[in-house]
PDB file of C-alpha atoms and ligand atoms in Angstrom:
ATOM      1  CA  UNK H   1     143.731  58.870 189.558  1.00 70.00           C
ATOM      2  CA  UNK H   2     144.378  55.142 190.023  1.00 90.00           C
ATOM      3  CA  UNK H   3     147.799  53.531 189.822  1.00 94.00           C
ATOM      4  CA  UNK H   4     147.419  52.483 186.197  1.00 95.00           C
ATOM      5  CA  UNK H   5     146.290  55.983 185.220  1.00 96.00           C
ATOM      6  CA  UNK H   6     149.355  57.448 186.898  1.00 97.00           C
ATOM      7  CA  UNK H   7     151.569  55.036 184.981  1.00 97.00           C
ATOM      8  CA  UNK H   8     149.909  55.862 181.628  1.00 98.00           C
ATOM      9  CA  UNK H   9     150.374  59.588 182.295  1.00 98.00           C
ATOM     10  CA  UNK H  10     154.045  59.049 183.150  1.00 98.00           C
ATOM     11  CA  UNK H  11     154.580  56.872 180.071  1.00 98.00           C
ATOM     12  CA  UNK H  12     152.920  59.484 177.854  1.00 98.00           C
ATOM     13  CA  UNK H  13     155.170  62.197 179.257  1.00 98.00           C
ATOM     14  CA  UNK H  14     158.193  59.980 178.667  1.00 98.00           C
ATOM     15  CA  UNK H  15     157.224  59.196 175.065  1.00 98.00           C
ATOM     16  CA  UNK H  16     156.517  62.879 174.370  1.00 98.00           C
ATOM     17  CA  UNK H  17     159.938  63.786 175.737  1.00 98.00           C
ATOM     18  CA  UNK H  18     161.570  61.115 173.557  1.00 98.00           C
ATOM     19  CA  UNK H  19     159.712  62.472 170.519  1.00 98.00           C
ATOM     20  CA  UNK H  20     160.948  65.984 171.284  1.00 98.00           C
ATOM     21  CA  UNK H  21     164.507  64.722 171.719  1.00 98.00           C
ATOM     22  CA  UNK H  22     164.354  62.787 168.437  1.00 98.00           C
ATOM     23  CA  UNK H  23     163.046  65.894 166.656  1.00 98.00           C
ATOM     24  CA  UNK H  24     165.799  68.067 168.042  1.00 98.00           C
ATOM     25  CA  UNK H  25     168.434  65.485 167.116  1.00 98.00           C
ATOM     26  CA  UNK H  26     167.048  65.482 163.567  1.00 98.00           C
ATOM     27  CA  UNK H  27     166.848  69.276 163.390  1.00 98.00           C
ATOM     28  CA  UNK H  28     163.057  69.100 163.190  1.00 98.00           C
ATOM     29  CA  UNK H  29     160.336  71.084 164.945  1.00 98.00           C
ATOM     30  CA  UNK H  30     158.570  68.833 167.528  1.00 98.00           C
ATOM     31  CA  UNK H  31     155.277  70.389 166.392  1.00 97.00           C
ATOM     32  CA  UNK H  32     155.685  68.461 163.120  1.00 97.00           C
ATOM     33  CA  UNK H  33     155.288  65.088 164.832  1.00 98.00           C
ATOM     34  CA  UNK H  34     152.006  63.905 166.304  1.00 98.00           C
ATOM     35  CA  UNK H  35     151.769  61.140 168.894  1.00 98.00           C
ATOM     36  CA  UNK H  36     148.890  58.737 168.214  1.00 98.00           C
ATOM     37  CA  UNK H  37     148.403  56.400 171.200  1.00 98.00           C
ATOM     38  CA  UNK H  38     147.275  52.876 170.261  1.00 98.00           C
ATOM     39  CA  UNK H  39     144.874  51.495 172.881  1.00 98.00           C
ATOM     40  CA  UNK H  40     144.193  48.125 171.222  1.00 98.00           C
ATOM     41  CA  UNK H  41     143.555  45.219 173.642  1.00 97.00           C
ATOM     42  CA  UNK H  42     143.311  47.664 176.567  1.00 97.00           C
ATOM     43  CA  UNK H  43     139.970  48.603 178.062  1.00 96.00           C
ATOM     44  CA  UNK H  44     138.084  51.847 178.425  1.00 97.00           C
ATOM     45  CA  UNK H  45     140.036  52.592 181.624  1.00 96.00           C
ATOM     46  CA  UNK H  46     143.227  52.906 179.579  1.00 97.00           C
ATOM     47  CA  UNK H  47     141.546  55.306 177.161  1.00 98.00           C
ATOM     48  CA  UNK H  48     140.165  57.352 180.074  1.00 98.00           C
ATOM     49  CA  UNK H  49     143.679  57.587 181.547  1.00 98.00           C
ATOM     50  CA  UNK H  50     145.132  58.775 178.230  1.00 98.00           C
ATOM     51  CA  UNK H  51     142.334  61.310 177.840  1.00 98.00           C
ATOM     52  CA  UNK H  52     142.958  62.622 181.360  1.00 97.00           C
ATOM     53  CA  UNK H  53     146.603  63.100 180.337  1.00 97.00           C
ATOM     54  CA  UNK H  54     145.607  65.240 177.355  1.00 98.00           C
ATOM     55  CA  UNK H  55     145.128  62.727 174.539  1.00 98.00           C
ATOM     56  CA  UNK H  56     142.268  63.589 172.164  1.00 98.00           C
ATOM     57  CA  UNK H  57     142.631  60.854 169.492  1.00 98.00           C
ATOM     58  CA  UNK H  58     143.331  57.178 170.175  1.00 98.00           C
ATOM     59  CA  UNK H  59     143.920  54.432 167.629  1.00 98.00           C
ATOM     60  CA  UNK H  60     142.547  50.911 167.277  1.00 98.00           C
ATOM     61  CA  UNK H  61     143.534  48.266 164.736  1.00 98.00           C
ATOM     62  CA  UNK H  62     140.295  46.262 164.886  1.00 98.00           C
ATOM     63  CA  UNK H  63     137.005  47.812 163.885  1.00 98.00           C
ATOM     64  CA  UNK H  64     134.899  45.843 166.356  1.00 98.00           C
ATOM     65  CA  UNK H  65     137.090  46.939 169.228  1.00 98.00           C
ATOM     66  CA  UNK H  66     136.968  50.557 168.090  1.00 98.00           C
ATOM     67  CA  UNK H  67     133.198  50.349 167.858  1.00 98.00           C
ATOM     68  CA  UNK H  68     132.787  48.851 171.337  1.00 98.00           C
ATOM     69  CA  UNK H  69     135.076  51.349 173.065  1.00 98.00           C
ATOM     70  CA  UNK H  70     133.669  54.319 171.165  1.00 98.00           C
ATOM     71  CA  UNK H  71     130.156  53.293 172.216  1.00 98.00           C
ATOM     72  CA  UNK H  72     131.219  52.864 175.824  1.00 98.00           C
ATOM     73  CA  UNK H  73     132.927  56.262 175.997  1.00 98.00           C
ATOM     74  CA  UNK H  74     130.850  58.426 173.642  1.00 97.00           C
ATOM     75  CA  UNK H  75     128.805  60.186 176.354  1.00 98.00           C
ATOM     76  CA  UNK H  76     131.651  60.435 178.818  1.00 98.00           C
ATOM     77  CA  UNK H  77     134.369  61.684 176.446  1.00 98.00           C
ATOM     78  CA  UNK H  78     132.552  63.501 173.612  1.00 97.00           C
ATOM     79  CA  UNK H  79     135.731  65.271 172.472  1.00 98.00           C
ATOM     80  CA  UNK H  80     137.664  62.038 171.893  1.00 98.00           C
ATOM     81  CA  UNK H  81     138.429  61.009 168.292  1.00 98.00           C
ATOM     82  CA  UNK H  82     139.161  57.500 167.017  1.00 98.00           C
ATOM     83  CA  UNK H  83     141.760  56.532 164.433  1.00 98.00           C
ATOM     84  CA  UNK H  84     141.323  53.215 162.618  1.00 98.00           C
ATOM     85  CA  UNK H  85     144.815  51.942 161.808  1.00 98.00           C
ATOM     86  CA  UNK H  86     144.345  48.279 160.850  1.00 98.00           C
ATOM     87  CA  UNK H  87     143.445  46.408 157.681  1.00 97.00           C
ATOM     88  CA  UNK H  88     139.798  46.981 156.795  1.00 98.00           C
ATOM     89  CA  UNK H  89     137.338  44.656 155.121  1.00 97.00           C
ATOM     90  CA  UNK H  90     134.719  46.213 152.892  1.00 97.00           C
ATOM     91  CA  UNK H  91     131.891  45.023 155.130  1.00 97.00           C
ATOM     92  CA  UNK H  92     133.302  47.007 158.065  1.00 98.00           C
ATOM     93  CA  UNK H  93     133.768  50.248 156.125  1.00 98.00           C
ATOM     94  CA  UNK H  94     130.420  51.550 157.335  1.00 98.00           C
ATOM     95  CA  UNK H  95     131.584  51.605 160.961  1.00 98.00           C
ATOM     96  CA  UNK H  96     134.790  53.439 160.072  1.00 98.00           C
ATOM     97  CA  UNK H  97     132.803  55.927 158.004  1.00 98.00           C
ATOM     98  CA  UNK H  98     130.489  56.603 160.944  1.00 98.00           C
ATOM     99  CA  UNK H  99     132.920  56.615 163.845  1.00 98.00           C
ATOM    100  CA  UNK H 100     136.537  57.176 162.826  1.00 98.00           C
ATOM    101  CA  UNK H 101     138.163  60.564 162.442  1.00 97.00           C
ATOM    102  CA  UNK H 102     141.041  59.117 160.412  1.00 98.00           C
ATOM    103  CA  UNK H 103     141.943  55.851 158.675  1.00 98.00           C
ATOM    104  CA  UNK H 104     145.568  54.796 158.217  1.00 98.00           C
ATOM    105  CA  UNK H 105     145.315  51.516 156.302  1.00 98.00           C
ATOM    106  CA  UNK H 106     143.779  52.302 152.928  1.00 98.00           C
ATOM    107  CA  UNK H 107     145.249  49.954 150.325  1.00 98.00           C
ATOM    108  CA  UNK H 108     142.540  49.062 147.825  1.00 97.00           C
ATOM    109  CA  UNK H 109     139.970  50.673 145.618  1.00 98.00           C
ATOM    110  CA  UNK H 110     136.987  48.665 146.848  1.00 98.00           C
ATOM    111  CA  UNK H 111     137.443  49.861 150.411  1.00 98.00           C
ATOM    112  CA  UNK H 112     137.966  53.427 149.156  1.00 98.00           C
ATOM    113  CA  UNK H 113     134.726  53.263 147.164  1.00 98.00           C
ATOM    114  CA  UNK H 114     132.762  51.760 150.051  1.00 98.00           C
ATOM    115  CA  UNK H 115     134.105  54.319 152.516  1.00 98.00           C
ATOM    116  CA  UNK H 116     133.250  57.147 150.135  1.00 98.00           C
ATOM    117  CA  UNK H 117     129.698  55.876 149.728  1.00 98.00           C
ATOM    118  CA  UNK H 118     129.158  55.384 153.466  1.00 98.00           C
ATOM    119  CA  UNK H 119     130.690  58.776 154.261  1.00 98.00           C
ATOM    120  CA  UNK H 120     128.283  60.439 151.853  1.00 98.00           C
ATOM    121  CA  UNK H 121     125.375  58.762 153.650  1.00 98.00           C
ATOM    122  CA  UNK H 122     126.740  59.858 157.018  1.00 97.00           C
ATOM    123  CA  UNK H 123     127.421  63.384 155.774  1.00 98.00           C
ATOM    124  CA  UNK H 124     131.049  63.085 156.811  1.00 98.00           C
ATOM    125  CA  UNK H 125     134.571  63.252 155.387  1.00 98.00           C
ATOM    126  CA  UNK H 126     137.561  61.204 156.510  1.00 98.00           C
ATOM    127  CA  UNK H 127     141.304  61.768 156.633  1.00 98.00           C
ATOM    128  CA  UNK H 128     142.961  58.765 154.998  1.00 98.00           C
ATOM    129  CA  UNK H 129     146.506  57.442 154.747  1.00 98.00           C
ATOM    130  CA  UNK H 130     147.543  54.997 152.031  1.00 98.00           C
ATOM    131  CA  UNK H 131     149.234  51.944 153.538  1.00 98.00           C
ATOM    132  CA  UNK H 132     152.450  50.880 151.851  1.00 98.00           C
ATOM    133  CA  UNK H 133     154.317  47.608 152.265  1.00 98.00           C
ATOM    134  CA  UNK H 134     157.774  49.134 152.618  1.00 97.00           C
ATOM    135  CA  UNK H 135     159.474  45.979 153.907  1.00 96.00           C
ATOM    136  CA  UNK H 136     158.520  43.500 151.204  1.00 94.00           C
ATOM    137  CA  UNK H 137     157.390  41.093 153.950  1.00 93.00           C
ATOM    138  CA  UNK H 138     154.551  38.939 152.675  1.00 89.00           C
ATOM    139  CA  UNK H 139     152.719  39.074 155.991  1.00 88.00           C
ATOM    140  CA  UNK H 140     152.268  42.835 155.727  1.00 90.00           C
ATOM    141  CA  UNK H 141     149.300  44.617 154.201  1.00 95.00           C
ATOM    142  CA  UNK H 142     149.743  47.624 151.965  1.00 98.00           C
ATOM    143  CA  UNK H 143     150.529  48.500 148.381  1.00 98.00           C
ATOM    144  CA  UNK H 144     153.889  47.900 146.811  1.00 97.00           C
ATOM    145  CA  UNK H 145     155.694  51.260 146.626  1.00 97.00           C
ATOM    146  CA  UNK H 146     155.577  51.201 142.811  1.00 96.00           C
ATOM    147  CA  UNK H 147     151.786  50.860 142.840  1.00 97.00           C
ATOM    148  CA  UNK H 148     151.048  53.894 144.988  1.00 97.00           C
ATOM    149  CA  UNK H 149     151.135  56.631 142.328  1.00 96.00           C
ATOM    150  CA  UNK H 150     148.457  54.942 140.210  1.00 96.00           C
ATOM    151  CA  UNK H 151     146.339  54.284 143.304  1.00 97.00           C
ATOM    152  CA  UNK H 152     146.695  57.930 144.333  1.00 96.00           C
ATOM    153  CA  UNK H 153     145.215  58.971 140.976  1.00 95.00           C
ATOM    154  CA  UNK H 154     142.262  56.615 141.480  1.00 96.00           C
ATOM    155  CA  UNK H 155     141.502  58.163 144.858  1.00 97.00           C
ATOM    156  CA  UNK H 156     140.700  61.481 143.189  1.00 95.00           C
ATOM    157  CA  UNK H 157     137.287  59.984 142.331  1.00 96.00           C
ATOM    158  CA  UNK H 158     136.314  59.792 146.006  1.00 97.00           C
ATOM    159  CA  UNK H 159     135.411  63.263 147.197  1.00 97.00           C
ATOM    160  CA  UNK H 160     134.745  62.267 150.801  1.00 98.00           C
ATOM    161  CA  UNK H 161     138.283  60.985 151.346  1.00 98.00           C
ATOM    162  CA  UNK H 162     140.830  63.602 152.355  1.00 97.00           C
ATOM    163  CA  UNK H 163     144.093  62.008 151.308  1.00 97.00           C
ATOM    164  CA  UNK H 164     146.689  63.071 153.853  1.00 97.00           C
ATOM    165  CA  UNK H 165     149.687  60.851 153.220  1.00 98.00           C
ATOM    166  CA  UNK H 166     151.230  57.437 153.633  1.00 98.00           C
ATOM    167  CA  UNK H 167     151.396  54.844 156.395  1.00 98.00           C
ATOM    168  CA  UNK H 168     153.666  51.856 156.919  1.00 98.00           C
ATOM    169  CA  UNK H 169     154.828  49.219 159.359  1.00 98.00           C
ATOM    170  CA  UNK H 170     158.577  48.866 158.937  1.00 97.00           C
ATOM    171  CA  UNK H 171     160.335  45.513 158.874  1.00 96.00           C
ATOM    172  CA  UNK H 172     160.093  43.786 162.231  1.00 93.00           C
ATOM    173  CA  UNK H 173     163.804  43.271 162.843  1.00 94.00           C
ATOM    174  CA  UNK H 174     166.657  44.430 165.065  1.00 94.00           C
ATOM    175  CA  UNK H 175     168.540  45.343 161.866  1.00 97.00           C
ATOM    176  CA  UNK H 176     168.360  49.124 162.180  1.00 97.00           C
ATOM    177  CA  UNK H 177     169.663  49.728 158.673  1.00 98.00           C
ATOM    178  CA  UNK H 178     166.825  47.670 157.221  1.00 98.00           C
ATOM    179  CA  UNK H 179     164.220  49.500 159.278  1.00 98.00           C
ATOM    180  CA  UNK H 180     165.720  52.841 158.234  1.00 98.00           C
ATOM    181  CA  UNK H 181     165.576  51.646 154.626  1.00 98.00           C
ATOM    182  CA  UNK H 182     161.809  51.144 154.965  1.00 98.00           C
ATOM    183  CA  UNK H 183     161.376  54.663 156.319  1.00 98.00           C
ATOM    184  CA  UNK H 184     163.532  56.136 153.555  1.00 98.00           C
ATOM    185  CA  UNK H 185     161.462  54.338 150.932  1.00 98.00           C
ATOM    186  CA  UNK H 186     158.408  56.057 152.387  1.00 98.00           C
ATOM    187  CA  UNK H 187     159.954  59.527 152.478  1.00 98.00           C
ATOM    188  CA  UNK H 188     161.130  59.155 148.886  1.00 98.00           C
ATOM    189  CA  UNK H 189     157.693  57.998 147.791  1.00 97.00           C
ATOM    190  CA  UNK H 190     156.032  60.942 149.540  1.00 97.00           C
ATOM    191  CA  UNK H 191     158.412  63.347 147.806  1.00 96.00           C
ATOM    192  CA  UNK H 192     157.646  61.834 144.395  1.00 95.00           C
ATOM    193  CA  UNK H 193     153.873  61.973 144.974  1.00 95.00           C
ATOM    194  CA  UNK H 194     154.130  65.621 145.900  1.00 94.00           C
ATOM    195  CA  UNK H 195     156.393  66.465 142.981  1.00 94.00           C
ATOM    196  CA  UNK H 196     154.107  64.577 140.617  1.00 91.00           C
ATOM    197  CA  UNK H 197     151.081  66.562 141.763  1.00 89.00           C
ATOM    198  CA  UNK H 198     149.083  63.513 142.873  1.00 86.00           C
ATOM    199  CA  UNK H 199     145.663  64.577 144.196  1.00 87.00           C
ATOM    200  CA  UNK H 200     145.838  64.898 147.993  1.00 90.00           C
ATOM    201  CA  UNK H 201     147.981  66.822 150.434  1.00 92.00           C
ATOM    202  CA  UNK H 202     150.630  64.091 150.990  1.00 95.00           C
ATOM    203  CA  UNK H 203     151.970  65.999 153.950  1.00 94.00           C
ATOM    204  CA  UNK H 204     151.811  63.088 156.391  1.00 98.00           C
ATOM    205  CA  UNK H 205     153.993  60.047 156.994  1.00 98.00           C
ATOM    206  CA  UNK H 206     152.411  57.746 159.589  1.00 98.00           C
ATOM    207  CA  UNK H 207     155.320  55.550 160.664  1.00 98.00           C
ATOM    208  CA  UNK H 208     157.120  54.530 163.818  1.00 98.00           C
ATOM    209  CA  UNK H 209     155.877  52.393 166.736  1.00 98.00           C
ATOM    210  CA  UNK H 210     157.162  51.714 170.257  1.00 98.00           C
ATOM    211  CA  UNK H 211     160.308  49.982 169.017  1.00 97.00           C
ATOM    212  CA  UNK H 212     161.277  52.327 166.213  1.00 98.00           C
ATOM    213  CA  UNK H 213     159.606  55.739 166.542  1.00 98.00           C
ATOM    214  CA  UNK H 214     162.808  57.680 167.122  1.00 98.00           C
ATOM    215  CA  UNK H 215     164.328  56.228 163.967  1.00 98.00           C
ATOM    216  CA  UNK H 216     161.095  56.987 162.083  1.00 98.00           C
ATOM    217  CA  UNK H 217     161.267  60.613 163.210  1.00 98.00           C
ATOM    218  CA  UNK H 218     164.868  60.839 162.034  1.00 98.00           C
ATOM    219  CA  UNK H 219     163.585  59.716 158.625  1.00 98.00           C
ATOM    220  CA  UNK H 220     160.652  62.112 158.345  1.00 98.00           C
ATOM    221  CA  UNK H 221     157.699  60.646 160.261  1.00 98.00           C
ATOM    222  CA  UNK H 222     154.903  63.108 161.063  1.00 98.00           C
ATOM    223  CA  UNK H 223     152.758  60.675 163.078  1.00 98.00           C
ATOM    224  CA  UNK H 224     154.015  57.936 165.389  1.00 99.00           C
ATOM    225  CA  UNK H 225     151.584  55.198 166.466  1.00 98.00           C
ATOM    226  CA  UNK H 226     152.632  54.058 169.931  1.00 98.00           C
ATOM    227  CA  UNK H 227     150.940  51.367 172.020  1.00 98.00           C
ATOM    228  CA  UNK H 228     153.215  49.323 174.271  1.00 98.00           C
ATOM    229  CA  UNK H 229     155.389  52.223 175.457  1.00 98.00           C
ATOM    230  CA  UNK H 230     152.262  54.002 176.728  1.00 98.00           C
ATOM    231  CA  UNK H 231     149.799  51.351 177.853  1.00 98.00           C
ATOM    232  CA  UNK H 232     152.127  48.456 178.632  1.00 97.00           C
ATOM    233  CA  UNK H 233     152.784  45.032 177.163  1.00 96.00           C
ATOM    234  CA  UNK H 234     149.703  43.573 175.520  1.00 93.00           C
ATOM    235  CA  UNK H 235     148.420  40.232 176.753  1.00 79.00           C
ATOM    236  CA  UNK H 236     149.418  37.417 174.405  1.00 77.00           C
ATOM    237  CA  UNK H 237     146.372  36.258 172.434  1.00 71.00           C
ATOM    238  CA  UNK H 238     144.603  33.709 174.618  1.00 57.00           C
ATOM    239  CA  UNK H 239     147.145  34.154 177.414  1.00 50.00           C
ATOM    240  CA  UNK H 240     146.766  35.552 180.897  1.00 49.00           C
ATOM    241  CA  UNK H 241     145.956  39.245 181.139  1.00 43.00           C
ATOM    242  CA  UNK H 242     148.949  41.516 181.753  1.00 39.00           C
ATOM    243  CA  UNK H 243     149.635  45.171 181.351  1.00 36.00           C
TER     244      UNK H 243
HETATM  245  C1  PLP F   1     149.683  47.824 167.486  1.00 91.28           C
HETATM  246  C2  PLP F   1     150.009  48.780 166.411  1.00 91.28           C
HETATM  247  C3  PLP F   1     150.898  49.846 166.643  1.00 91.28           C
HETATM  248  C4  PLP F   1     151.592  50.088 167.975  1.00 91.28           C
HETATM  249  O1  PLP F   1     152.512  49.068 168.259  1.00 91.28           O
HETATM  250  P1  PLP F   1     153.465  49.134 169.548  1.00 91.28           P
HETATM  251  O2  PLP F   1     154.646  48.352 169.151  1.00 91.28           O
HETATM  252  O3  PLP F   1     152.689  48.532 170.678  1.00 91.28           O
HETATM  253  O4  PLP F   1     153.774  50.562 169.809  1.00 91.28           O
HETATM  254  C5  PLP F   1     151.140  50.710 165.590  1.00 91.28           C
HETATM  255  N1  PLP F   1     150.556  50.556 164.385  1.00 91.28           N
HETATM  256  C6  PLP F   1     149.692  49.560 164.135  1.00 91.28           C
HETATM  257  C7  PLP F   1     149.079  49.447 162.782  1.00 91.28           C
HETATM  258  C8  PLP F   1     149.396  48.630 165.126  1.00 91.28           C
HETATM  259  O5  PLP F   1     148.538  47.635 164.874  1.00 91.28           O
END
């Protein structure tokens, strides 16, 4: 294994240990929390390294990047799944329907309808997470928390979508109480959806990234999406490459 591969393996082990520690501190079973490595901006070598260290699903936030890496690695790593975790435009739904094993950023009916149609054509189903704007930040995608219950009812019309739960990006701030507030909003919303019998399993909370995954686990996360802590610092857009 090359030097970068060794580093990715060590970082993965470190993140897994931190997840286990956070679970224990919260009185939770580590088996309840899945680590979803985010390989965006890194090349196929990074994905190969993660796969060699036991990873079987990696996440991308841009459809074109997912498509390119999936094509490059399809023959070599046939057991690798791809999670699409970024905002999706209707015209890219076809690619997600064909290639992704899960989609974490569902926040409008048009994309749901297009995915459902394309999945039917492909003879596939897809695990989906409804993205919620838990921080109130205008720059963030996702439904307002109050709009999720009605959206959940609408999703019942789309038989190819397996509704698994909710996803969010918490406020991007060093104010831990505010970040925790975002996660609590999500856990409360999940509980209400379950209690209200919304169609779907609603057993998943996709929340927590490199900077806040331990806090997310303390507040009920079942899936942490971690990039930087595994693959390294991403190159600044247009800047010199660094990892
Ligand atoms: C990039 C990204 C992550 C991972 O972010 P890190 O801070 O690098 O761990 C998680 N979720 C989404 C939606 C992302 O785009």
